[in-house]
Short mmCIF file of C-alpha atoms and ligand atoms in Angstrom, two decimals:
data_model
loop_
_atom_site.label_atom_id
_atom_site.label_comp_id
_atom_site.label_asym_id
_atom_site.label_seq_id
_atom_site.Cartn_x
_atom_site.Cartn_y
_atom_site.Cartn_z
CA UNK C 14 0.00 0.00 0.00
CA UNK C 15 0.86 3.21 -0.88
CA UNK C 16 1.85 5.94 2.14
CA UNK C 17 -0.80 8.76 2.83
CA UNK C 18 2.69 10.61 2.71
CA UNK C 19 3.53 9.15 -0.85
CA UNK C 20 -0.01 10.03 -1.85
CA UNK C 21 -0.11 13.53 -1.15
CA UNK C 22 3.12 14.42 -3.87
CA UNK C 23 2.10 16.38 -6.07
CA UNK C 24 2.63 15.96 -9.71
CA UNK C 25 5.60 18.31 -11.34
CA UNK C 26 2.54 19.52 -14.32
CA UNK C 27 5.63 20.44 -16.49
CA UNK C 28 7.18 16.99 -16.87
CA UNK C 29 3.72 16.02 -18.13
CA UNK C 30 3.44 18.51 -20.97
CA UNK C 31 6.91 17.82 -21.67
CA UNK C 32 6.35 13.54 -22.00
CA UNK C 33 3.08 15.08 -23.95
CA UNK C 34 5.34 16.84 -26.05
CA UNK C 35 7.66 13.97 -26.42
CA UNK C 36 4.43 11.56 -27.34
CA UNK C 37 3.58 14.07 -29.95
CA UNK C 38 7.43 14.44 -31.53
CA UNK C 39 7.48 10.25 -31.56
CA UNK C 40 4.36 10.16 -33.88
CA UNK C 41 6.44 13.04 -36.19
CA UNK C 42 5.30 16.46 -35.10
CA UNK C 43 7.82 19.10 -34.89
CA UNK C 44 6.99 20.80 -31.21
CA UNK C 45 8.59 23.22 -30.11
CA UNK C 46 9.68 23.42 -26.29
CA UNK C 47 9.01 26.17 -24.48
CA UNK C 48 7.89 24.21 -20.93
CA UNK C 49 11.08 23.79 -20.30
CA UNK C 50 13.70 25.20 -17.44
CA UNK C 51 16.65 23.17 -19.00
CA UNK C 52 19.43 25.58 -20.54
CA UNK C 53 19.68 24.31 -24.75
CA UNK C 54 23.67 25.30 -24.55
CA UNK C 55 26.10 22.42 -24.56
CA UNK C 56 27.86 22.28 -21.14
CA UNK C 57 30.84 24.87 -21.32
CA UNK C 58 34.24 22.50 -22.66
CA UNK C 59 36.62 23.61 -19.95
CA UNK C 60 33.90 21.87 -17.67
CA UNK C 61 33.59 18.62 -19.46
CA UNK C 62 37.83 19.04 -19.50
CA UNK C 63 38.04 18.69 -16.49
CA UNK C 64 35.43 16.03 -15.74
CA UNK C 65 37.59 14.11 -18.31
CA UNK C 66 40.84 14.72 -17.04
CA UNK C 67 39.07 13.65 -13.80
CA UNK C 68 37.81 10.24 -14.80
CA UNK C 69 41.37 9.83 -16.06
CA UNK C 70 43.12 10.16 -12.82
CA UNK C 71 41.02 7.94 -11.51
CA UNK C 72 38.42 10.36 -9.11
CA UNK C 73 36.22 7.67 -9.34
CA UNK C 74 35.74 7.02 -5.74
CA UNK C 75 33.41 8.82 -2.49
CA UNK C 76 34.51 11.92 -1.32
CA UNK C 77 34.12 13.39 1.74
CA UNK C 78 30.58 13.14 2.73
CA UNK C 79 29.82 17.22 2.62
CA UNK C 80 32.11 17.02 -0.44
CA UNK C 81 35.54 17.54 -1.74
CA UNK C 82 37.46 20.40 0.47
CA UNK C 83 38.76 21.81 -2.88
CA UNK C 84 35.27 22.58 -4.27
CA UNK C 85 34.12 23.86 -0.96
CA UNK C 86 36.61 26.16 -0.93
CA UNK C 87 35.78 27.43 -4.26
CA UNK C 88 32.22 28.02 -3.48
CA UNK C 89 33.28 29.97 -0.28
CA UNK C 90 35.41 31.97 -2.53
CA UNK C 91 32.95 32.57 -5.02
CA UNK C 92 30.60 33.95 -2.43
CA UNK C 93 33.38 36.22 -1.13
CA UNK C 94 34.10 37.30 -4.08
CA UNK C 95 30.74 38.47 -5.05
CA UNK C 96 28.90 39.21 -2.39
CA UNK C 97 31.49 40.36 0.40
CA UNK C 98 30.22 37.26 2.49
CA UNK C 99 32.45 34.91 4.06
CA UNK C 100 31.45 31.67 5.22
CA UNK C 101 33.74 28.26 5.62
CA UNK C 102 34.23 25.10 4.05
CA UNK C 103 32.40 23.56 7.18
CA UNK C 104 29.00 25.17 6.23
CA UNK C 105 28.73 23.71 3.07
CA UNK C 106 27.64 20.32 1.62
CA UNK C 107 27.41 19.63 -1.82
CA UNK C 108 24.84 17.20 -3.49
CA UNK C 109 23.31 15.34 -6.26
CA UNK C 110 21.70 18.66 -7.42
CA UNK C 111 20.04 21.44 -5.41
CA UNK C 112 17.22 19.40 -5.31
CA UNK C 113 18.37 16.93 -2.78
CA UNK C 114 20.45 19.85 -0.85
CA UNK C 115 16.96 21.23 -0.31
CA UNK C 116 15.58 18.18 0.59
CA UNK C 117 18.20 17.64 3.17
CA UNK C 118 17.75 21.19 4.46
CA UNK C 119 14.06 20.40 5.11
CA UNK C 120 15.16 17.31 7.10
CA UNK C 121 17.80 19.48 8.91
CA UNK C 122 15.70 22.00 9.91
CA UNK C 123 12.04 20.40 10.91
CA UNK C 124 10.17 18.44 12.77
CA UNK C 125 6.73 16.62 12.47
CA UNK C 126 3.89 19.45 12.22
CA UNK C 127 6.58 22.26 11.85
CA UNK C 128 5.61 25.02 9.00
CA UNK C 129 7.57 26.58 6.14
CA UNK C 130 6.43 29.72 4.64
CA UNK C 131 6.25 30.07 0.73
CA UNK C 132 4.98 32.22 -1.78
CA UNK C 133 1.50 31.02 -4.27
CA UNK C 134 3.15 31.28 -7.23
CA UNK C 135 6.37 29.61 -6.53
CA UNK C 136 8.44 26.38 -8.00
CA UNK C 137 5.69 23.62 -7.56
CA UNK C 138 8.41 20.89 -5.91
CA UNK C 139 8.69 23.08 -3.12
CA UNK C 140 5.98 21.59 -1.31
CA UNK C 141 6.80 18.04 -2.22
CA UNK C 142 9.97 18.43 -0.19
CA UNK C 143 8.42 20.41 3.04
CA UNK C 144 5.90 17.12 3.16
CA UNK C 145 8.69 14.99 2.75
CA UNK C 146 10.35 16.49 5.72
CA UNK C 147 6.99 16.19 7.86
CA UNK C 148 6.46 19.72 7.67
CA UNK C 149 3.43 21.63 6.27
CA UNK C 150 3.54 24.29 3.60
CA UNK C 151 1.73 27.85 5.19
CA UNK C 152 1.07 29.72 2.02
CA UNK C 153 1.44 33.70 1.17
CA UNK C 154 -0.70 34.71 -1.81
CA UNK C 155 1.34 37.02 -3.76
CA UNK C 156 0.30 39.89 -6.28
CA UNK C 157 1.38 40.48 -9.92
CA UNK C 158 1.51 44.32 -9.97
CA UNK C 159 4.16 43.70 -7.09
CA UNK C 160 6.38 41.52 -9.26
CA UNK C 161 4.81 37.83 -7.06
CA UNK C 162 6.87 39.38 -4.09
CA UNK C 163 6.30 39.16 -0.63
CA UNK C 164 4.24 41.77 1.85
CA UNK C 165 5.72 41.46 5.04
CA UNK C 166 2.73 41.67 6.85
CA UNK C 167 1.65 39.09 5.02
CA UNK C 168 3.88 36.59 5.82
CA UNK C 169 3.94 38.12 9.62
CA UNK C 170 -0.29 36.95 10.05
CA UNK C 171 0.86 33.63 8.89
CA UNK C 172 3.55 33.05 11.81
CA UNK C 173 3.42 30.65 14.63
CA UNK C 174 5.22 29.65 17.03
CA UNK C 175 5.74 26.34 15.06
CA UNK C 176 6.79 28.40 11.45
CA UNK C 177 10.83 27.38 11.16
CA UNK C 178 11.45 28.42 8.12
CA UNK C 179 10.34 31.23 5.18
CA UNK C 180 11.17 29.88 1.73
CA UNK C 181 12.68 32.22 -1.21
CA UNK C 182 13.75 32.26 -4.65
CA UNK C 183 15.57 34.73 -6.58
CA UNK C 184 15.61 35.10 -9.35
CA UNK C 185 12.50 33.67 -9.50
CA UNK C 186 10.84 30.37 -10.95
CA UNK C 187 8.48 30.94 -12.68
CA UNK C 188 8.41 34.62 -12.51
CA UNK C 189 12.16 35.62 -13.94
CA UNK C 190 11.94 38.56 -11.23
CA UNK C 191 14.90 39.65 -9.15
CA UNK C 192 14.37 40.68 -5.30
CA UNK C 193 15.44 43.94 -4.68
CA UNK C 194 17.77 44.72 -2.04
CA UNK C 195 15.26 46.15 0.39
CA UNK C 196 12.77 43.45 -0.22
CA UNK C 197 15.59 40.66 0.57
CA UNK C 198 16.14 42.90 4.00
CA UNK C 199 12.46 42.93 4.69
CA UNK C 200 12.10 38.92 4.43
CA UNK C 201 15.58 38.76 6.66
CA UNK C 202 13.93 40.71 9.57
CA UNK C 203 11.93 37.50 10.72
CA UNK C 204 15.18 36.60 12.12
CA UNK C 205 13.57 33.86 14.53
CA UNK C 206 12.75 31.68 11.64
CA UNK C 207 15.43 29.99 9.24
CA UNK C 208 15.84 31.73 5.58
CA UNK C 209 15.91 29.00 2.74
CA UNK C 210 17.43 30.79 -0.13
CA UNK C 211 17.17 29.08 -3.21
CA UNK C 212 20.01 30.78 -5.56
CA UNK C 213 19.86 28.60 -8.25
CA UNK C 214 19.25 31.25 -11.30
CA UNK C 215 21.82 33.36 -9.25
CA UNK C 216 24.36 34.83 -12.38
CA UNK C 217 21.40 34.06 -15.35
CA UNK C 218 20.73 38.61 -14.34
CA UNK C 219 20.18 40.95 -17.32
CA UNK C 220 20.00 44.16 -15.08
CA UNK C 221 22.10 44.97 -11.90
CA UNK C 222 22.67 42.15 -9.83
CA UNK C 223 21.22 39.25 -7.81
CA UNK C 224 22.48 39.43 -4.21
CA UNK C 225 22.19 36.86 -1.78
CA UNK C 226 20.41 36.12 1.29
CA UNK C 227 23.86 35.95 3.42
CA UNK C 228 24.27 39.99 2.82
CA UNK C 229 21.26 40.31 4.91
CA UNK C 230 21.26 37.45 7.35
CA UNK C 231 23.45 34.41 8.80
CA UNK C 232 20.42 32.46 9.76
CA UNK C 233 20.04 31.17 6.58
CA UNK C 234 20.22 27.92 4.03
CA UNK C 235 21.11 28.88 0.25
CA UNK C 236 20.70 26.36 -1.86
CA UNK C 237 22.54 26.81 -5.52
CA UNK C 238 23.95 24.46 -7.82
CA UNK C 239 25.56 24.42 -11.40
CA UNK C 240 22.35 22.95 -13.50
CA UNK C 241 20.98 26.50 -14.54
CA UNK C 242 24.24 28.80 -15.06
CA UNK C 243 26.88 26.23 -16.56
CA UNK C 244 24.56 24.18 -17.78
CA UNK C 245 24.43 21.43 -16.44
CA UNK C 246 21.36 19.86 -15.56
CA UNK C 247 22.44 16.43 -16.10
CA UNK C 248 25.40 16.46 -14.20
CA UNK C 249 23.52 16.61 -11.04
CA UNK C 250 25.59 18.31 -9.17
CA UNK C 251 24.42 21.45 -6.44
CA UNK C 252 24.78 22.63 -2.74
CA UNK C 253 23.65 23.82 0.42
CA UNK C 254 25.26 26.56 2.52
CA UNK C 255 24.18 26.79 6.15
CA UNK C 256 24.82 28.11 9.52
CA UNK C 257 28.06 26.16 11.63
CA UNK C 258 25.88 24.87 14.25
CA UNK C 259 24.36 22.59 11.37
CA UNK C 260 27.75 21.32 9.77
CA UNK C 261 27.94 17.77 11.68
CA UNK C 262 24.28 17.37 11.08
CA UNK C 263 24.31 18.15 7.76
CA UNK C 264 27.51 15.96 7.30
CA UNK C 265 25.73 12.66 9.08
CA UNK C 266 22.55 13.18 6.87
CA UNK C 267 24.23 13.14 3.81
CA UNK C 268 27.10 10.65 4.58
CA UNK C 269 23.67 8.23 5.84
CA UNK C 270 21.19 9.04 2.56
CA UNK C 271 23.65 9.65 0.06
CA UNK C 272 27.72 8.60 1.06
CA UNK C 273 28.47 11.94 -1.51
CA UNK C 274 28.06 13.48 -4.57
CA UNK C 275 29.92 11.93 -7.85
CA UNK C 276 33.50 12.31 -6.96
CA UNK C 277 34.74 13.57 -10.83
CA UNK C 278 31.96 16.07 -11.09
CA UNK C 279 33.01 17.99 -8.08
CA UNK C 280 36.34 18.32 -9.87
CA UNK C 281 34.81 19.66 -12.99
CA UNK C 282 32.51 21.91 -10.75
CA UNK C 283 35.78 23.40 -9.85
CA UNK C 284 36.43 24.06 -13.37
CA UNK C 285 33.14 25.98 -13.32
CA UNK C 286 33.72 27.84 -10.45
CA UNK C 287 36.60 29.00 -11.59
CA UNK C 288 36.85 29.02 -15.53
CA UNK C 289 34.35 29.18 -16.89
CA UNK C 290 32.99 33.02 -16.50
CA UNK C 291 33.83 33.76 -20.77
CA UNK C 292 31.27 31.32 -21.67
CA UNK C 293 28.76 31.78 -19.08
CA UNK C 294 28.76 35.71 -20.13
CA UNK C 295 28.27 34.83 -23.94
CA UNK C 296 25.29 32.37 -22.93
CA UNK C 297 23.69 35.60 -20.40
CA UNK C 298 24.28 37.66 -23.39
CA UNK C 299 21.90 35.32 -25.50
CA UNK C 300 19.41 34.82 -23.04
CA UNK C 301 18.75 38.48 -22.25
CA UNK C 302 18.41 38.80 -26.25
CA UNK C 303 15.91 36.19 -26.11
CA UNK C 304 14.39 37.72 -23.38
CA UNK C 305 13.95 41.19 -24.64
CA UNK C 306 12.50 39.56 -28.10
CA UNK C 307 10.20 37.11 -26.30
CA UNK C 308 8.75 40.25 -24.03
CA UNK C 309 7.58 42.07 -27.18
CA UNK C 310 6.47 39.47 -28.86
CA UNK C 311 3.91 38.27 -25.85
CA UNK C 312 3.17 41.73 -25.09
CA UNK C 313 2.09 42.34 -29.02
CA UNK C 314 0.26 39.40 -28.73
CA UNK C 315 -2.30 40.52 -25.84
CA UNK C 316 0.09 38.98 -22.68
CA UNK C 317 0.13 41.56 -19.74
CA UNK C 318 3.37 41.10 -18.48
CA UNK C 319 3.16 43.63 -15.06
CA UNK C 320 6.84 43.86 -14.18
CA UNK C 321 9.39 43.52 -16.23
CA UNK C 322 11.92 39.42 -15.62
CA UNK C 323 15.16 40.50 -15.29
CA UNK C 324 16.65 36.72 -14.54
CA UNK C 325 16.31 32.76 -15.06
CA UNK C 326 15.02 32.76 -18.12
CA UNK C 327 11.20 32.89 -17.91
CA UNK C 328 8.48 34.86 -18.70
CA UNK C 329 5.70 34.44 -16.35
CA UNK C 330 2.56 35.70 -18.93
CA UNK C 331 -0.94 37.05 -17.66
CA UNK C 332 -3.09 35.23 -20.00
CA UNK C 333 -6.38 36.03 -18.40
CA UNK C 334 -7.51 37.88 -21.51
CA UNK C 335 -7.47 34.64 -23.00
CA UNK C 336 -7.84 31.51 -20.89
CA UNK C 337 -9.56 30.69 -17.57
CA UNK C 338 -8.06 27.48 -17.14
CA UNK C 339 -4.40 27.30 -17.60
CA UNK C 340 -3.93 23.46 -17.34
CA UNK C 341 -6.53 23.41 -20.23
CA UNK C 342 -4.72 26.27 -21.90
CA UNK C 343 -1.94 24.92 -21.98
CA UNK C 344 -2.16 20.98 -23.20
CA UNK C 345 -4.25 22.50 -25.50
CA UNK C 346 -1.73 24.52 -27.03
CA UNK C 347 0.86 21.72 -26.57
CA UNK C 348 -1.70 19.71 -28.82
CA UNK C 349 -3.13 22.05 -31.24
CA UNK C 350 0.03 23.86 -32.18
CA UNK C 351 2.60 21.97 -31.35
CA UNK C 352 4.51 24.74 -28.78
CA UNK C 353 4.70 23.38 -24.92
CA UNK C 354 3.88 25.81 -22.52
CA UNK C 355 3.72 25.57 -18.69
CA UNK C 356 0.51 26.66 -17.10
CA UNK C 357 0.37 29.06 -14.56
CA UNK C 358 -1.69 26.26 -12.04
CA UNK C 359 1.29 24.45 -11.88
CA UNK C 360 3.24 27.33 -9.60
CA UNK C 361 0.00 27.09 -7.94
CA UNK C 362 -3.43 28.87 -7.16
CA UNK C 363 -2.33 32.23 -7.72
CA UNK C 364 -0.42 31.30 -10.97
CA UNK C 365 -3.91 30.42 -12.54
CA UNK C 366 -4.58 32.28 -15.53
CA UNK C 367 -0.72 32.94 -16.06
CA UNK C 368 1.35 30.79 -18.52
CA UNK C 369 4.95 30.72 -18.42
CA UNK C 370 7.38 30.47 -21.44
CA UNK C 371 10.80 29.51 -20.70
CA UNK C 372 13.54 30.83 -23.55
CA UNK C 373 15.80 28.10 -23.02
CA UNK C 374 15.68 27.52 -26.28
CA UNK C 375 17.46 28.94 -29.86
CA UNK C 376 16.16 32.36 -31.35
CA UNK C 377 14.89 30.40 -33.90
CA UNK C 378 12.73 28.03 -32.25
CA UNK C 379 10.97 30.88 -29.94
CA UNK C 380 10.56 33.16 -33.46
CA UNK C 381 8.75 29.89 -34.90
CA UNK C 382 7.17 28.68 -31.71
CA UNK C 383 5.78 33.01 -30.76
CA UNK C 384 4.86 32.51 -34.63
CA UNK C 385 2.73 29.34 -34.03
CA UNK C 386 0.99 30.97 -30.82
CA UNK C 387 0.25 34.35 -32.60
CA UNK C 388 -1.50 31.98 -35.12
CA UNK C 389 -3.87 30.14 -33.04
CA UNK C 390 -4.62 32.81 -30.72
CA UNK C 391 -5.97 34.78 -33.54
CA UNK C 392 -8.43 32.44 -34.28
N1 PMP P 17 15.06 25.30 -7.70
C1 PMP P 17 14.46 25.88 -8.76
C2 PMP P 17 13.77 27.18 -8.57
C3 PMP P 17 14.48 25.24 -10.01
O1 PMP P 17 13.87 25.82 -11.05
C4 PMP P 17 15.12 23.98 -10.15
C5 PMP P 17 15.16 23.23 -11.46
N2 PMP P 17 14.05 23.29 -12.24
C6 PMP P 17 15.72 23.41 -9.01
C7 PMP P 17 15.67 24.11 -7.82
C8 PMP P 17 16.40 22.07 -9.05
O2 PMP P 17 17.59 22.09 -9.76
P1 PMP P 17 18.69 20.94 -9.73
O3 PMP P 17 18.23 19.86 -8.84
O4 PMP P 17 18.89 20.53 -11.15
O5 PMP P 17 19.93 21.59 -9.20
#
């Protein structure tokens, strides 16, 4: 028998339009994917370099269980050098992904019944991994005209004395927006609860900069990883930085669940720490052209897009002109014209109505797939 825990996962709705996609593609049709959050470069090749040169020495074994020192030192360099913060090896454990450094925070952090604040719209595994962690998701609706961000009072009426944590992202999936400086300061004055910070489109910025949690507050987790920026979502490979007090705890959980990461792709995270800054500017460069083109476009089209994405690389469309029911909306769309789409239900209730285009994906493809969508909406 299943678990009532097992049960209550919720499905990720944008690895079903993508297999729908797929289904579609194996009888022939030429879709176009635009559901996707999966960068469409090739991993940079002083990355793959050094994964090689890796395998060839043989770092084919564990590591330490919160990872190799080498790579931990990099990251604590790289969050010196750009954001001024310094933090030690000690308080960081890498992982599988960022996925399962989240998951491990969650475990870290709560107990049975205890309640982690997040944003409706946010990414929809979020509350997969709060369940998983016996927790329970306490919900903050959130408002387009403010860019889906936080109002601290908001999140203030949903305190209890069991809240341990209040969840953020930016940039932002689904949205592409970037938290502000103040409104990062305004989330770090609840400073009896935990931060989680997930960083992950950290870099992917087309104006000023992302900054981190850590500038504001030490009683934090980030969570970043190398999927998004060096692309390399297949490489599973991410982190978790946290406060001292957790580093033994953190090390026994992941030396019990997981042993550690893949030995040879710490070595070529390295390499990405560290080399690979000429080819992750040329591939911001192409997103943000992307992005600018793919703004105009929707907003031609009838789209409201209230404040402008500045990073990931997503564009989180009002489509209430035009559809009611997103998850429709968007299989629909998927089907009809052969251009996946994400629908807004999928970030959750407050995402309804929205529908989110990811530009992942060549010039080309979004000038034919915009192209295709123009077409049908028209009708
Ligand atoms: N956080 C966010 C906001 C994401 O969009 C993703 C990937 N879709 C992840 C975490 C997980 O990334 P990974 O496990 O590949 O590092």
């Amino acid at each position: 028998m299943i678990s009532k825990r097992a049960s209550k996962f919720t499905s990720f709705i944008v690895m079903d339009v993508m297999a729908k996609a797929e289904e579609l593609e194996r009888q022939g049709e030429d879709v176009i994917h635009m559901e996707v959050g999966e960068p469409d470069f090739p991993t940079p090749k002083v990355i793959t370099r050094a994964a090689n040169k890796a395998l060839s020495n043989n770092k084919t074994r564990y590591t330490h269980a919160l990872g190799l020192l080498e790579l931990r030192q990099a990251i604590c360099d790289f969050y010196l050098k750009e954001y001024g913060v310094g933090i030690t090896p000690d308080q960081v454990m890498i992982s599988t992904g960022t996925s399962p450094a989240l998951l491990f925070a969650m475990l870290a952090i709560l107990d049975h019944g205890d309640e982690v604040i997040i944003s409706n719209p946010r990414y929809p595994c979020y509350q997969n991994f709060i369940l998983a962690a016996g927790g329970k998701m306490k919900e903050v609706k959130t408002y387009p005209e403010e860019g889906f961000q936080y109002r601290p009072k908001d999140i203030k009426k949903k305190l209890s004395p069991r809240t341990k944590a209040i969840l953020i992202n930016s940039p932002s999936n689904p949205t592409g927006i970037v938290m502000t400086e103040e409104q990062l300061q305004s989330v770090a004055q609840f400073d009896k609860q935990y931060i989680i910070s997930d960083e992950i489109y950290h870099g992917l910025v087309y104006k000023d900069r992302a900054h981190s949690i850590l500038e504001f507050t030490d009683k934090a987790f980030v969570i970043n990883g190398f999927s998004k920026l060096y692309a390399m979502t297949g490489w599973r490979l991410g982190y978790c930085i946290f406060p001292a007090e957790f580093s033994k705890v953190m090390q026994r959980i992941h030396q019990n669940f997981m042993i550690s990461a893949n030995g040879f792709i710490q070595w070529a995270g390295i390499a990405a720490l560290t080399k690979a800054q000429k080819d992750v500017a040329k591939m911001v460069k192409i997103y943000d052209e992307r992005r600018k083109y793919m703004l105009a476009r929707l907003t031609d089209m009838g789209f409201v897009i209230h404040v402008e994405p500045t990073g990931a690389f997503y564009v989180f469309a009002d489509a209430r002109r035009f559809c009611t029911d997103s998850y429709k909306e968007a299989f629909r769309i998927t089907e009809e014209v052969k251009v996946g789409v994400s629908p807004g239900i999928d970030f959750g209730s407050g995402g309804e109505g929205f529908l989110r285009f990811s530009y992942a994906t060549s010039m080309e493809n979004i000038k034919e797939g915009l192209d295709r969508l123009e077409r049908y909406l028209s009708k």
